[in-house]
Phi, psi and omega in degrees: 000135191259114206269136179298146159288128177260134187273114157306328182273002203290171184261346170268010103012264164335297183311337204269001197244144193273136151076114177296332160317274189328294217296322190313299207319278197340304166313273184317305169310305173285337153288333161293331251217351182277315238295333188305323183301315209298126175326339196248025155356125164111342179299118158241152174247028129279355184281343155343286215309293221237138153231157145339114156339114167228159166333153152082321215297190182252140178310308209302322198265267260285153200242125174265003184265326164325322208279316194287327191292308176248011196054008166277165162226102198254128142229159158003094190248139184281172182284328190299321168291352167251345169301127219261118151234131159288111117321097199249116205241102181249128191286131162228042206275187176324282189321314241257002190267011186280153197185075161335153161306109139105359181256167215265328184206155168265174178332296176308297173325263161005263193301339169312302177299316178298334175263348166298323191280320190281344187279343195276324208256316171320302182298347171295314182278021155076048182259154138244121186261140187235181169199146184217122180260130173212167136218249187307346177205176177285098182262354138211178199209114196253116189268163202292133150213193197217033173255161184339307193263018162253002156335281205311302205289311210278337161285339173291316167308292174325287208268015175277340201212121190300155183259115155242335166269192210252168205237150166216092187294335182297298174321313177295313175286348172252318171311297187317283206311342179260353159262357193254088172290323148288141158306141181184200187237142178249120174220131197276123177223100201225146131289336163107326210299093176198182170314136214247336182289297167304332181274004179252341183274348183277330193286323214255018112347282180294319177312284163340317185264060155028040175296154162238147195240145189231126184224113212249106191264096192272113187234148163271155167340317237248306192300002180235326210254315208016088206276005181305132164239348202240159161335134152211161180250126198267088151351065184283156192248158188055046220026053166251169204278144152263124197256143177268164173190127159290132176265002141311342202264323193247015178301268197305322172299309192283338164298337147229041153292318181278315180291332191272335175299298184289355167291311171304288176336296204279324170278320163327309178286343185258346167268354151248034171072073173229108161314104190242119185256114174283143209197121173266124191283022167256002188261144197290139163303357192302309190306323172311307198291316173307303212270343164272002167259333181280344180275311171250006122333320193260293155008288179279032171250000000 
């Protein structure tokens, strides 16, 4: 008998562990601890430290213990060239409270935990981080450090404020972009629900200030697949109206009603250099952490 594997990282996993401090260590220690499985072999949270030797580089940088240690030749990257700061801009508006039959977390959950893990594993690499929760407006705005005690601050920030109002994505994304003042990578952790020309016109803001932006699109199981079979009454969020519907009847119109939005989302973030990750709140977090080592792997190159 073939005994099943549990993914440490899957979100109904996740959910059973108390408290965003923990489930963060956890997400990380078991995404490193991955990495030797992982298509992205090689992947360290350690690589900040060190680049490769290219021509021309000055000898005077080269790390010579290294060199005695792999036969390679790295050098020596100072902190002001490596230093990191994440800006982590988590939507808490209404919509992100949705939580299908049968999924492990909702939305708001979902990106909390997700952005707890990236605030964990930057600060683990002596990185900084800030974090700003908005929905119609900015509601709280935690500025970047990289000390001990700001984990702590940055999950209090996450978890202070309910999602109840309506979201403006656009307005937001040029406010953020005039507070986020040093360069850095901006990750975005949103469902999108909003009009898509002002919130690409908000990306393309953060580019402008010369941001690298990661836009981590959080969607539920139900919001893709829509899996209604019988009458149902469909809620609204964000002062829409509630509709009774048979949903055999509107399965096809809305899917590709839903499809044709995140399709605009995604060339739209990729026509402002914004790396956009579609990302299910039934999907293991190894991806969240992946699309953000891989945004800073390509950076320090």
């Amino acid at each position: 008998m073939v005994e099943e594997t549990v993914n440490p990282l899957d979100p109904a996993v996740l959910a059973r562990i108390k408290g965003l401090h923990l489930r963060a260590q956890r997400i990380v220690e078991g995404y490193v601890a991955g990495l030797h499985r992982s298509p992205f072999q090689g992947f360290s949270i350690e690589f900040a430290e060190h680049r490769e030797y290219a021509p021309g580089d000055d000898l005077r940088y080269v790390d010579w213990k290294a060199f005695a240690k792999s036969d390679k030749v790295y050098l020596k990257r100072y902190e002001e060239e490596t230093n990191l700061i994440a800006y982590l801009a988590l939507d808490v508006s209404q919509s992100m409270a949705y939580r299908s039959e049968g999924a492990a977390m909702s939305k708001l959950e979902y990106a909390q935990t997700a952005a707890a893990a990236i605030a964990y594993l930057v600060l683990h690499q002596q990185d900084s981080v800030a974090v700003s929760t908005f929905d119609a407006s900015v509601r709280r705005h935690l500025r970047p450090s990289s000390s001990p005690s700001q984990l702590n601050q940055a999950i209090t920030v996450m978890q202070e404020t309910d999602a109840q109002e309506k979201t403006a994505l656009g307005p937001i994304f040029h406010d953020l972009a005039e507070r986020y003042t040093r360069r850095g990578v901006v990750i975005v952790l949103s469902d999108l629900f909003d009009d898509p020309a002002p919130l690409l016109a908000g990306l393309k803001h953060f580019h402008h200030r010369r941001h690298d932006v990661i836009v981590l699109h959080i969607l539920d199981p139900a919001e893709l697949d829509f899996p209604f079979q019988q009458a149902t009454l469909f809620k609204g969020l964000e002062a829409a109206g509630d509709i009774l519907a048979e949903p055999t009847r509107l399965r096809a119109a809305y899917q590709e009603e839903i499809n044709a939005f995140t399709r605009q989302v995604e060339v739209g973030c990729h026509a402002q250099a914004a790396e956009y990750v579609q990302v299910r709140t039934d999907q293991p977090l190894d991806v969240v952490l992946t699309a953000l080592l891989a945004k800073r792997s390509r950076r320090l190159k």
